[in-house]
PDB file of C-alpha atoms and ligand atoms in Angstrom:
ATOM      1  CA  MET A1013     -35.440  77.857  32.674  1.00  0.00           C
ATOM      2  CA  ARG A1014     -38.781  77.339  34.418  1.00  0.00           C
ATOM      3  CA  HIS A1015     -42.153  77.500  32.702  1.00  0.00           C
ATOM      4  CA  GLU A1016     -45.307  78.077  34.736  1.00  0.00           C
ATOM      5  CA  PRO A1017     -48.312  75.882  33.778  1.00  0.00           C
ATOM      6  CA  GLN A1018     -50.064  78.836  32.137  1.00  0.00           C
ATOM      7  CA  SER A1019     -46.954  80.038  30.401  1.00  0.00           C
ATOM      8  CA  PRO A1020     -46.779  80.599  26.648  1.00  0.00           C
ATOM      9  CA  TYR A1021     -44.488  77.567  26.482  1.00  0.00           C
ATOM     10  CA  TYR A1022     -47.202  75.184  27.736  1.00  0.00           C
ATOM     11  CA  SER A1023     -49.902  76.943  25.743  1.00  0.00           C
ATOM     12  CA  GLU A1024     -47.879  76.395  22.615  1.00  0.00           C
ATOM     13  CA  LEU A1025     -47.449  72.677  23.451  1.00  0.00           C
ATOM     14  CA  GLY A1026     -51.224  72.395  23.810  1.00  0.00           C
ATOM     15  CA  ARG A1027     -51.775  74.177  20.511  1.00  0.00           C
ATOM     16  CA  LEU A1028     -49.474  71.619  18.872  1.00  0.00           C
ATOM     17  CA  SER A1029     -51.426  68.733  20.514  1.00  0.00           C
ATOM     18  CA  PHE A1030     -48.561  67.786  22.774  1.00  0.00           C
ATOM     19  CA  SER A1031     -48.783  66.910  26.454  1.00  0.00           C
ATOM     20  CA  PRO A1032     -45.505  67.135  28.339  1.00  0.00           C
ATOM     21  CA  GLY A1033     -44.743  63.731  29.809  1.00  0.00           C
ATOM     22  CA  TRP A1034     -43.110  65.361  32.830  1.00  0.00           C
ATOM     23  CA  ALA A1035     -46.225  67.252  33.880  1.00  0.00           C
ATOM     24  CA  ARG A1036     -49.120  64.894  33.195  1.00  0.00           C
ATOM     25  CA  PRO A1037     -52.226  65.425  35.352  1.00  0.00           C
ATOM     26  CA  GLU A1038     -52.550  61.635  35.780  1.00  0.00           C
ATOM     27  CA  PRO A1039     -50.017  58.853  35.422  1.00  0.00           C
ATOM     28  CA  SER A1040     -50.430  56.652  32.351  1.00  0.00           C
ATOM     29  CA  MET A1041     -49.236  53.499  34.124  1.00  0.00           C
ATOM     30  CA  TRP A1042     -49.548  52.131  37.614  1.00  0.00           C
ATOM     31  CA  PRO A1043     -48.128  49.135  39.482  1.00  0.00           C
ATOM     32  CA  LEU A1044     -51.296  47.026  39.715  1.00  0.00           C
ATOM     33  CA  PRO A1045     -54.763  47.010  38.156  1.00  0.00           C
ATOM     34  CA  LYS A1046     -57.083  49.619  39.631  1.00  0.00           C
ATOM     35  CA  PRO A1047     -60.432  48.798  38.028  1.00  0.00           C
ATOM     36  CA  LYS A1048     -62.960  51.566  37.703  1.00  0.00           C
ATOM     37  CA  PHE A1049     -65.825  49.117  37.265  1.00  0.00           C
ATOM     38  CA  ARG A1050     -67.212  47.601  40.422  1.00  0.00           C
ATOM     39  CA  PRO A1051     -69.212  44.585  41.548  1.00  0.00           C
ATOM     40  CA  ALA A1052     -72.912  45.135  40.908  1.00  0.00           C
ATOM     41  CA  VAL A1053     -76.082  43.030  40.768  1.00  0.00           C
ATOM     42  CA  TRP A1054     -79.143  43.070  38.507  1.00  0.00           C
ATOM     43  CA  ARG A1055     -82.338  41.193  39.355  1.00  0.00           C
ATOM     44  CA  TYR A1056     -84.409  39.335  36.796  1.00  0.00           C
ATOM     45  CA  ALA A1057     -87.686  39.962  38.643  1.00  0.00           C
ATOM     46  CA  ALA A1058     -87.177  43.735  38.459  1.00  0.00           C
ATOM     47  CA  ALA A1059     -86.164  43.573  34.798  1.00  0.00           C
ATOM     48  CA  LYS A1060     -89.100  41.362  33.885  1.00  0.00           C
ATOM     49  CA  ALA A1061     -91.585  43.675  35.581  1.00  0.00           C
ATOM     50  CA  ALA A1062     -90.110  46.702  33.803  1.00  0.00           C
ATOM     51  CA  LEU A1063     -90.009  44.939  30.423  1.00  0.00           C
ATOM     52  CA  ASP A1064     -93.616  43.860  30.856  1.00  0.00           C
ATOM     53  CA  GLN A1065     -94.518  47.524  31.305  1.00  0.00           C
ATOM     54  CA  SER A1066     -92.513  48.653  28.267  1.00  0.00           C
ATOM     55  CA  GLY A1067     -95.417  47.704  25.927  1.00  0.00           C
ATOM     56  CA  GLU A1068     -96.231  50.764  23.848  1.00  0.00           C
ATOM     57  CA  LEU A1069     -92.936  52.487  24.629  1.00  0.00           C
ATOM     58  CA  VAL A1070     -91.180  50.336  22.060  1.00  0.00           C
ATOM     59  CA  PRO A1071     -92.339  50.896  18.479  1.00  0.00           C
ATOM     60  CA  ALA A1072     -93.253  47.671  16.661  1.00  0.00           C
ATOM     61  CA  GLU A1073     -90.431  48.176  14.176  1.00  0.00           C
ATOM     62  CA  GLN A1074     -87.898  48.359  17.034  1.00  0.00           C
ATOM     63  CA  THR A1075     -88.705  45.116  18.816  1.00  0.00           C
ATOM     64  CA  GLU A1076     -84.997  44.282  18.830  1.00  0.00           C
ATOM     65  CA  ARG A1077     -84.577  47.144  21.284  1.00  0.00           C
ATOM     66  CA  ARG A1078     -87.048  45.821  23.842  1.00  0.00           C
ATOM     67  CA  ASN A1079     -84.217  45.368  26.311  1.00  0.00           C
ATOM     68  CA  LEU A1080     -82.834  46.762  29.543  1.00  0.00           C
ATOM     69  CA  ILE A1081     -79.109  47.316  29.637  1.00  0.00           C
ATOM     70  CA  MET A1082     -77.173  46.507  32.804  1.00  0.00           C
ATOM     71  CA  VAL A1083     -75.217  49.714  33.331  1.00  0.00           C
ATOM     72  CA  ASN A1084     -72.389  49.402  35.828  1.00  0.00           C
ATOM     73  CA  PRO A1085     -73.072  52.146  38.389  1.00  0.00           C
ATOM     74  CA  ILE A1086     -69.758  53.954  38.171  1.00  0.00           C
ATOM     75  CA  GLU A1087     -69.357  57.646  37.496  1.00  0.00           C
ATOM     76  CA  GLY A1088     -69.544  58.589  33.846  1.00  0.00           C
ATOM     77  CA  ASN A1089     -70.640  55.183  32.577  1.00  0.00           C
ATOM     78  CA  THR A1090     -73.815  55.063  30.524  1.00  0.00           C
ATOM     79  CA  TYR A1091     -73.610  51.630  28.956  1.00  0.00           C
ATOM     80  CA  ALA A1092     -71.015  48.969  29.779  1.00  0.00           C
ATOM     81  CA  THR A1093     -71.564  46.264  32.402  1.00  0.00           C
ATOM     82  CA  THR A1094     -67.871  45.425  32.653  1.00  0.00           C
ATOM     83  CA  ARG A1095     -64.934  46.983  30.815  1.00  0.00           C
ATOM     84  CA  HIS A1096     -65.374  44.908  27.642  1.00  0.00           C
ATOM     85  CA  LEU A1097     -68.851  43.397  27.865  1.00  0.00           C
ATOM     86  CA  VAL A1098     -72.431  44.511  28.200  1.00  0.00           C
ATOM     87  CA  GLY A1099     -75.379  42.512  29.491  1.00  0.00           C
ATOM     88  CA  ALA A1100     -79.057  43.225  28.912  1.00  0.00           C
ATOM     89  CA  TYR A1101     -82.398  41.636  29.660  1.00  0.00           C
ATOM     90  CA  GLN A1102     -84.488  41.301  26.514  1.00  0.00           C
ATOM     91  CA  CYS A1103     -87.985  40.107  25.760  1.00  0.00           C
ATOM     92  CA  VAL A1104     -89.902  39.377  22.572  1.00  0.00           C
ATOM     93  CA  LEU A1105     -93.671  39.443  22.906  1.00  0.00           C
ATOM     94  CA  PRO A1106     -95.922  36.786  21.396  1.00  0.00           C
ATOM     95  CA  GLY A1107     -96.259  37.417  17.660  1.00  0.00           C
ATOM     96  CA  GLU A1108     -93.323  39.837  17.577  1.00  0.00           C
ATOM     97  CA  THR A1109     -90.204  39.529  15.474  1.00  0.00           C
ATOM     98  CA  ALA A1110     -86.907  41.314  15.969  1.00  0.00           C
ATOM     99  CA  ARG A1111     -85.615  42.232  12.542  1.00  0.00           C
ATOM    100  CA  THR A1112     -82.601  40.489  11.080  1.00  0.00           C
ATOM    101  CA  HIS A1113     -79.360  42.430  11.322  1.00  0.00           C
ATOM    102  CA  ARG A1114     -75.667  41.828  11.868  1.00  0.00           C
ATOM    103  CA  HIS A1115     -72.825  43.596  13.588  1.00  0.00           C
ATOM    104  CA  SER A1116     -69.116  43.226  14.139  1.00  0.00           C
ATOM    105  CA  ALA A1117     -69.809  42.847  17.856  1.00  0.00           C
ATOM    106  CA  ALA A1118     -70.260  39.223  18.940  1.00  0.00           C
ATOM    107  CA  ALA A1119     -73.325  38.261  20.964  1.00  0.00           C
ATOM    108  CA  LEU A1120     -74.807  35.402  22.895  1.00  0.00           C
ATOM    109  CA  ARG A1121     -77.902  34.977  24.941  1.00  0.00           C
ATOM    110  CA  LEU A1122     -78.897  32.857  27.911  1.00  0.00           C
ATOM    111  CA  VAL A1123     -82.562  31.941  27.543  1.00  0.00           C
ATOM    112  CA  LEU A1124     -84.578  32.448  30.727  1.00  0.00           C
ATOM    113  CA  GLU A1125     -88.146  31.802  29.555  1.00  0.00           C
ATOM    114  CA  ALA A1126     -89.299  30.689  26.119  1.00  0.00           C
ATOM    115  CA  LYS A1127     -92.053  28.445  24.868  1.00  0.00           C
ATOM    116  CA  PRO A1128     -91.796  26.261  21.753  1.00  0.00           C
ATOM    117  CA  GLY A1129     -92.062  28.526  18.747  1.00  0.00           C
ATOM    118  CA  THR A1130     -89.503  30.997  20.095  1.00  0.00           C
ATOM    119  CA  TYR A1131     -86.365  30.948  17.975  1.00  0.00           C
ATOM    120  CA  THR A1132     -83.475  32.898  16.513  1.00  0.00           C
ATOM    121  CA  VAL A1133     -82.563  32.708  12.840  1.00  0.00           C
ATOM    122  CA  VAL A1134     -78.748  32.695  12.600  1.00  0.00           C
ATOM    123  CA  ASP A1135     -77.353  32.896   9.068  1.00  0.00           C
ATOM    124  CA  GLY A1136     -80.480  31.243   7.718  1.00  0.00           C
ATOM    125  CA  ALA A1137     -80.600  28.437  10.293  1.00  0.00           C
ATOM    126  CA  ARG A1138     -83.508  28.194  12.695  1.00  0.00           C
ATOM    127  CA  VAL A1139     -82.119  27.917  16.239  1.00  0.00           C
ATOM    128  CA  ASP A1140     -84.852  27.076  18.735  1.00  0.00           C
ATOM    129  CA  MET A1141     -84.710  28.694  22.157  1.00  0.00           C
ATOM    130  CA  ALA A1142     -85.582  26.898  25.379  1.00  0.00           C
ATOM    131  CA  PRO A1143     -84.890  27.897  28.986  1.00  0.00           C
ATOM    132  CA  GLY A1144     -81.250  27.226  29.897  1.00  0.00           C
ATOM    133  CA  ASP A1145     -80.054  27.380  26.296  1.00  0.00           C
ATOM    134  CA  VAL A1146     -77.086  29.457  25.256  1.00  0.00           C
ATOM    135  CA  VAL A1147     -77.597  30.799  21.731  1.00  0.00           C
ATOM    136  CA  LEU A1148     -74.642  32.313  19.882  1.00  0.00           C
ATOM    137  CA  THR A1149     -74.486  34.919  17.155  1.00  0.00           C
ATOM    138  CA  PRO A1150     -70.806  35.358  16.325  1.00  0.00           C
ATOM    139  CA  SER A1151     -69.452  38.561  14.812  1.00  0.00           C
ATOM    140  CA  TRP A1152     -71.115  39.513  11.515  1.00  0.00           C
ATOM    141  CA  SER A1153     -73.638  36.644  11.507  1.00  0.00           C
ATOM    142  CA  TRP A1154     -77.155  37.609  10.442  1.00  0.00           C
ATOM    143  CA  HIS A1155     -79.652  37.156  13.245  1.00  0.00           C
ATOM    144  CA  GLY A1156     -83.271  37.899  13.989  1.00  0.00           C
ATOM    145  CA  HIS A1157     -85.666  36.653  16.662  1.00  0.00           C
ATOM    146  CA  VAL A1158     -89.166  35.267  16.303  1.00  0.00           C
ATOM    147  CA  ASN A1159     -91.793  34.497  18.923  1.00  0.00           C
ATOM    148  CA  GLU A1160     -94.602  32.397  17.493  1.00  0.00           C
ATOM    149  CA  ALA A1161     -95.534  31.107  20.963  1.00  0.00           C
ATOM    150  CA  ASN A1162     -98.344  32.517  23.047  1.00  0.00           C
ATOM    151  CA  GLN A1163     -96.037  33.669  25.861  1.00  0.00           C
ATOM    152  CA  THR A1164     -93.336  36.291  26.064  1.00  0.00           C
ATOM    153  CA  GLY A1165     -89.766  35.062  25.634  1.00  0.00           C
ATOM    154  CA  TYR A1166     -87.097  36.461  27.976  1.00  0.00           C
ATOM    155  CA  TRP A1167     -83.362  36.130  27.821  1.00  0.00           C
ATOM    156  CA  ILE A1168     -80.105  37.798  28.818  1.00  0.00           C
ATOM    157  CA  ASP A1169     -77.945  39.210  26.024  1.00  0.00           C
ATOM    158  CA  PHE A1170     -74.190  39.372  26.438  1.00  0.00           C
ATOM    159  CA  LEU A1171     -72.151  41.289  23.877  1.00  0.00           C
ATOM    160  CA  ASP A1172     -68.613  42.586  23.430  1.00  0.00           C
ATOM    161  CA  ILE A1173     -69.884  45.994  22.283  1.00  0.00           C
ATOM    162  CA  PRO A1174     -67.837  48.030  24.804  1.00  0.00           C
ATOM    163  CA  PHE A1175     -64.669  46.408  23.483  1.00  0.00           C
ATOM    164  CA  VAL A1176     -65.671  46.849  19.841  1.00  0.00           C
ATOM    165  CA  GLN A1177     -66.487  50.499  20.545  1.00  0.00           C
ATOM    166  CA  LEU A1178     -63.047  50.900  22.104  1.00  0.00           C
ATOM    167  CA  SER A1179     -61.411  49.314  19.059  1.00  0.00           C
ATOM    168  CA  GLU A1180     -63.536  51.508  16.748  1.00  0.00           C
ATOM    169  CA  ALA A1181     -63.998  48.480  14.459  1.00  0.00           C
ATOM    170  CA  MET A1182     -67.785  48.808  14.681  1.00  0.00           C
ATOM    171  CA  PHE A1183     -70.007  47.801  11.774  1.00  0.00           C
ATOM    172  CA  PHE A1184     -73.775  47.294  11.778  1.00  0.00           C
ATOM    173  CA  GLU A1185     -76.132  46.396   8.956  1.00  0.00           C
ATOM    174  CA  GLN A1186     -79.855  45.761   8.669  1.00  0.00           C
ATOM    175  CA  TYR A1187     -80.926  42.800   6.569  1.00  0.00           C
ATOM    176  CA  PRO A1188     -81.417  44.161   3.047  1.00  0.00           C
ATOM    177  CA  ALA A1189     -85.065  43.177   2.820  1.00  0.00           C
ATOM    178  CA  GLY A1190     -85.697  44.970   6.125  1.00  0.00           C
ATOM    179  CA  GLY A1191     -87.520  42.090   7.780  1.00  0.00           C
ATOM    180  CA  LEU A1192     -86.539  38.598   8.757  1.00  0.00           C
ATOM    181  CA  GLU A1193     -84.009  36.481   6.906  1.00  0.00           C
ATOM    182  CA  PRO A1194     -85.700  33.422   5.348  1.00  0.00           C
ATOM    183  CA  ILE A1195     -85.059  30.111   7.096  1.00  0.00           C
ATOM    184  CA  LYS A1196     -82.952  27.763   4.997  1.00  0.00           C
ATOM    185  CA  THR A1197     -82.002  25.034   7.496  1.00  0.00           C
ATOM    186  CA  TYR A1198     -83.460  23.358  10.564  1.00  0.00           C
ATOM    187  CA  GLY A1199     -82.112  20.928  13.123  1.00  0.00           C
ATOM    188  CA  PRO A1200     -79.185  20.853  15.559  1.00  0.00           C
ATOM    189  CA  SER A1201     -76.961  23.914  15.464  1.00  0.00           C
ATOM    190  CA  PRO A1202     -73.461  24.591  16.802  1.00  0.00           C
ATOM    191  CA  PHE A1203     -74.878  27.949  17.866  1.00  0.00           C
ATOM    192  CA  ARG A1204     -77.292  26.395  20.363  1.00  0.00           C
ATOM    193  CA  ILE A1205     -75.857  24.945  23.574  1.00  0.00           C
ATOM    194  CA  PRO A1206     -78.445  23.527  25.986  1.00  0.00           C
ATOM    195  CA  SER A1207     -76.859  23.952  29.427  1.00  0.00           C
ATOM    196  CA  GLY A1208     -78.253  20.680  30.794  1.00  0.00           C
ATOM    197  CA  GLU A1209     -76.723  18.666  27.960  1.00  0.00           C
ATOM    198  CA  ALA A1210     -73.408  20.486  28.269  1.00  0.00           C
ATOM    199  CA  LEU A1211     -73.116  19.603  31.962  1.00  0.00           C
ATOM    200  CA  GLY A1212     -74.490  16.075  31.682  1.00  0.00           C
ATOM    201  CA  SER A1213     -76.364  14.305  34.444  1.00  0.00           C
ATOM    202  CA  GLY A1214     -75.416  14.257  38.114  1.00  0.00           C
ATOM    203  CA  ARG A1215     -75.113  16.763  40.946  1.00  0.00           C
ATOM    204  CA  ASP A1216     -71.364  16.815  41.362  1.00  0.00           C
ATOM    205  CA  ALA A1217     -69.346  20.018  41.168  1.00  0.00           C
ATOM    206  CA  LYS A1218     -68.394  20.520  37.551  1.00  0.00           C
ATOM    207  CA  THR A1219     -67.281  23.348  35.296  1.00  0.00           C
ATOM    208  CA  VAL A1220     -67.355  23.084  31.513  1.00  0.00           C
ATOM    209  CA  GLU A1221     -66.267  25.615  28.963  1.00  0.00           C
ATOM    210  CA  VAL A1222     -68.834  25.833  26.180  1.00  0.00           C
ATOM    211  CA  ALA A1223     -68.561  27.089  22.604  1.00  0.00           C
ATOM    212  CA  LYS A1224     -64.794  27.310  22.973  1.00  0.00           C
ATOM    213  CA  ASP A1225     -63.111  29.183  20.125  1.00  0.00           C
ATOM    214  CA  ILE A1226     -66.369  30.074  18.369  1.00  0.00           C
ATOM    215  CA  MET A1227     -66.240  33.666  19.546  1.00  0.00           C
ATOM    216  CA  PRO A1228     -62.729  35.100  19.952  1.00  0.00           C
ATOM    217  CA  THR A1229     -63.607  37.746  22.512  1.00  0.00           C
ATOM    218  CA  ILE A1230     -66.051  36.036  24.876  1.00  0.00           C
ATOM    219  CA  GLY A1231     -65.562  32.997  27.097  1.00  0.00           C
ATOM    220  CA  MET A1232     -68.457  30.944  28.449  1.00  0.00           C
ATOM    221  CA  HIS A1233     -68.387  28.480  31.336  1.00  0.00           C
ATOM    222  CA  LEU A1234     -71.198  26.526  32.954  1.00  0.00           C
ATOM    223  CA  MET A1235     -70.540  25.829  36.623  1.00  0.00           C
ATOM    224  CA  ARG A1236     -72.528  23.294  38.624  1.00  0.00           C
ATOM    225  CA  GLN A1237     -72.313  23.148  42.408  1.00  0.00           C
ATOM    226  CA  PRO A1238     -74.197  20.833  44.768  1.00  0.00           C
ATOM    227  CA  LYS A1239     -75.736  22.254  47.928  1.00  0.00           C
ATOM    228  CA  GLY A1240     -72.916  23.239  50.285  1.00  0.00           C
ATOM    229  CA  GLY A1241     -70.403  23.671  47.460  1.00  0.00           C
ATOM    230  CA  ARG A1242     -68.054  26.602  47.208  1.00  0.00           C
ATOM    231  CA  VAL A1243     -65.701  27.990  44.578  1.00  0.00           C
ATOM    232  CA  ASN A1244     -62.992  30.524  45.356  1.00  0.00           C
ATOM    233  CA  VAL A1245     -61.817  32.682  42.468  1.00  0.00           C
ATOM    234  CA  ALA A1246     -58.484  34.451  42.812  1.00  0.00           C
ATOM    235  CA  LYS A1247     -57.843  38.047  41.822  1.00  0.00           C
ATOM    236  CA  THR A1248     -57.193  38.035  38.080  1.00  0.00           C
ATOM    237  CA  THR A1249     -57.359  40.503  35.218  1.00  0.00           C
ATOM    238  CA  THR A1250     -60.418  38.736  33.786  1.00  0.00           C
ATOM    239  CA  ASN A1251     -63.714  40.629  33.902  1.00  0.00           C
ATOM    240  CA  ASN A1252     -66.571  38.284  34.805  1.00  0.00           C
ATOM    241  CA  LEU A1253     -70.331  38.306  34.537  1.00  0.00           C
ATOM    242  CA  TYR A1254     -72.256  35.541  36.263  1.00  0.00           C
ATOM    243  CA  ALA A1255     -75.888  34.637  35.655  1.00  0.00           C
ATOM    244  CA  VAL A1256     -77.702  32.017  37.697  1.00  0.00           C
ATOM    245  CA  VAL A1257     -79.287  29.359  35.493  1.00  0.00           C
ATOM    246  CA  SER A1258     -80.939  27.368  38.282  1.00  0.00           C
ATOM    247  CA  GLY A1259     -80.962  27.199  42.063  1.00  0.00           C
ATOM    248  CA  LYS A1260     -79.357  29.847  44.238  1.00  0.00           C
ATOM    249  CA  ALA A1261     -75.790  31.086  44.464  1.00  0.00           C
ATOM    250  CA  ARG A1262     -74.260  33.389  47.038  1.00  0.00           C
ATOM    251  CA  PHE A1263     -71.519  35.638  45.725  1.00  0.00           C
ATOM    252  CA  THR A1264     -69.018  37.409  47.933  1.00  0.00           C
ATOM    253  CA  ALA A1265     -66.762  39.840  46.110  1.00  0.00           C
ATOM    254  CA  GLU A1266     -63.719  41.682  47.362  1.00  0.00           C
ATOM    255  CA  GLY A1267     -64.814  45.073  48.586  1.00  0.00           C
ATOM    256  CA  GLY A1268     -67.500  43.736  50.865  1.00  0.00           C
ATOM    257  CA  MET A1269     -70.375  42.758  48.598  1.00  0.00           C
ATOM    258  CA  THR A1270     -72.336  39.618  49.482  1.00  0.00           C
ATOM    259  CA  GLU A1271     -75.478  38.877  47.480  1.00  0.00           C
ATOM    260  CA  THR A1272     -77.601  35.775  46.991  1.00  0.00           C
ATOM    261  CA  LEU A1273     -78.753  35.393  43.394  1.00  0.00           C
ATOM    262  CA  GLY A1274     -81.589  33.311  41.995  1.00  0.00           C
ATOM    263  CA  PRO A1275     -82.422  32.222  38.454  1.00  0.00           C
ATOM    264  CA  GLY A1276     -81.874  34.983  35.908  1.00  0.00           C
ATOM    265  CA  ASP A1277     -80.048  37.304  38.310  1.00  0.00           C
ATOM    266  CA  VAL A1278     -76.690  38.681  37.206  1.00  0.00           C
ATOM    267  CA  ILE A1279     -73.595  39.896  39.026  1.00  0.00           C
ATOM    268  CA  ALA A1280     -70.641  41.707  37.514  1.00  0.00           C
ATOM    269  CA  VAL A1281     -67.278  40.977  39.134  1.00  0.00           C
ATOM    270  CA  PRO A1282     -64.697  43.154  37.432  1.00  0.00           C
ATOM    271  CA  CYS A1283     -60.986  42.649  37.037  1.00  0.00           C
ATOM    272  CA  TRP A1284     -58.853  42.298  40.172  1.00  0.00           C
ATOM    273  CA  HIS A1285     -61.625  41.370  42.585  1.00  0.00           C
ATOM    274  CA  SER A1286     -61.215  38.024  44.310  1.00  0.00           C
ATOM    275  CA  HIS A1287     -64.591  36.415  44.910  1.00  0.00           C
ATOM    276  CA  SER A1288     -66.329  33.270  46.036  1.00  0.00           C
ATOM    277  CA  ILE A1289     -69.443  31.450  44.923  1.00  0.00           C
ATOM    278  CA  GLU A1290     -71.319  29.372  47.501  1.00  0.00           C
ATOM    279  CA  ALA A1291     -74.285  27.102  46.837  1.00  0.00           C
ATOM    280  CA  PRO A1292     -77.004  27.289  49.531  1.00  0.00           C
ATOM    281  CA  GLU A1293     -78.808  24.818  47.259  1.00  0.00           C
ATOM    282  CA  ASP A1294     -77.918  22.901  44.095  1.00  0.00           C
ATOM    283  CA  THR A1295     -77.085  25.501  41.509  1.00  0.00           C
ATOM    284  CA  VAL A1296     -75.902  26.070  37.961  1.00  0.00           C
ATOM    285  CA  VAL A1297     -74.170  29.338  37.171  1.00  0.00           C
ATOM    286  CA  PHE A1298     -73.171  30.667  33.763  1.00  0.00           C
ATOM    287  CA  ARG A1299     -69.957  32.680  33.619  1.00  0.00           C
ATOM    288  CA  VAL A1300     -69.366  35.036  30.709  1.00  0.00           C
ATOM    289  CA  SER A1301     -65.975  36.699  30.526  1.00  0.00           C
ATOM    290  CA  ASP A1302     -63.409  38.470  28.383  1.00  0.00           C
ATOM    291  CA  GLU A1303     -60.834  35.801  29.185  1.00  0.00           C
ATOM    292  CA  PRO A1304     -60.279  34.650  25.556  1.00  0.00           C
ATOM    293  CA  LEU A1305     -59.693  38.246  24.499  1.00  0.00           C
ATOM    294  CA  LEU A1306     -57.220  38.951  27.293  1.00  0.00           C
ATOM    295  CA  THR A1307     -55.500  35.591  26.745  1.00  0.00           C
ATOM    296  CA  LYS A1308     -54.861  36.420  23.082  1.00  0.00           C
ATOM    297  CA  LEU A1309     -53.377  39.737  24.167  1.00  0.00           C
ATOM    298  CA  GLY A1310     -51.160  38.148  26.830  1.00  0.00           C
ATOM    299  CA  LEU A1311     -52.911  40.141  29.542  1.00  0.00           C
ATOM    300  CA  VAL A1312     -54.288  37.417  31.809  1.00  0.00           C
ATOM    301  CA  ARG A1313     -52.544  37.603  35.152  1.00  0.00           C
ATOM    302  CA  SER A1314     -53.430  36.669  38.680  1.00  0.00           C
ATOM    303  CA  ALA A1315     -52.351  38.242  41.939  1.00  0.00           C
ATOM    304  CA  ALA A1316     -50.109  35.263  42.596  1.00  0.00           C
ATOM    305  CA  HIS A1317     -48.258  35.759  39.287  1.00  0.00           C
TER     306      HIS A1317
HETATM  307 FE1  FE2 B1428     -77.941  41.885  17.339  1.00  0.00          FE
END
């Protein structure tokens, strides 16, 4: 017996919240990854200019929202930069504080510009911020930002919010007192990784993973290349974000994109896009990825697998 799509039979299936597996509008599986996200670039100079003009648009009590989110320009997307991660440029003006809060999403930031007196308070520890630093706030750690310097601090936030939204395990809480958590400890912190120290001296090509195992969802690698260097990255299921820490780096991503990035610029290279990174001058690049997450799930694969 045949049933036409508009037949009472199919209407009844819909009413019962069933979808017939033999007549699905789209397949639920496919032979190879077909990422919806695409390579895209965001420029620090443009973000900085726009943030500098945000002034009165951001109420004083919402300083923590003085940021510009890098929205991957694919249809229907309003937030994520790659499938599991989001990046944003943020600034804190002199004298401002961003109120202490915590969330189940994990976060880190790459500091672009900050003068002494710019710091994050992470679980009661003062973590100073200097250009090139990576500052971590793992899931559910209290954190707030302070700028006691006389110049605006700028950094790039990276968070796993798109993944946490997908999992629906989202929690967020403001610090009970509503302001900034008091500082209890000072000094070196495992949540501050100065990129120069992590890479050590020298100009040779070098890649180091930093803060390994501190945040289960986000992987961080610092990559140094001398002038003339080149790295080829095979097609894998890992979703990558790259930010240039110093120098210039030229990215070529499968699909035809070639872009030269300078300090503070960011490129998203989603899953299943082979790409290369060339160094027209000495450069340090920071790679932020969902590799630890996918590794735990057994989902890291390369085209050569
Ligand atoms: Fe936060």
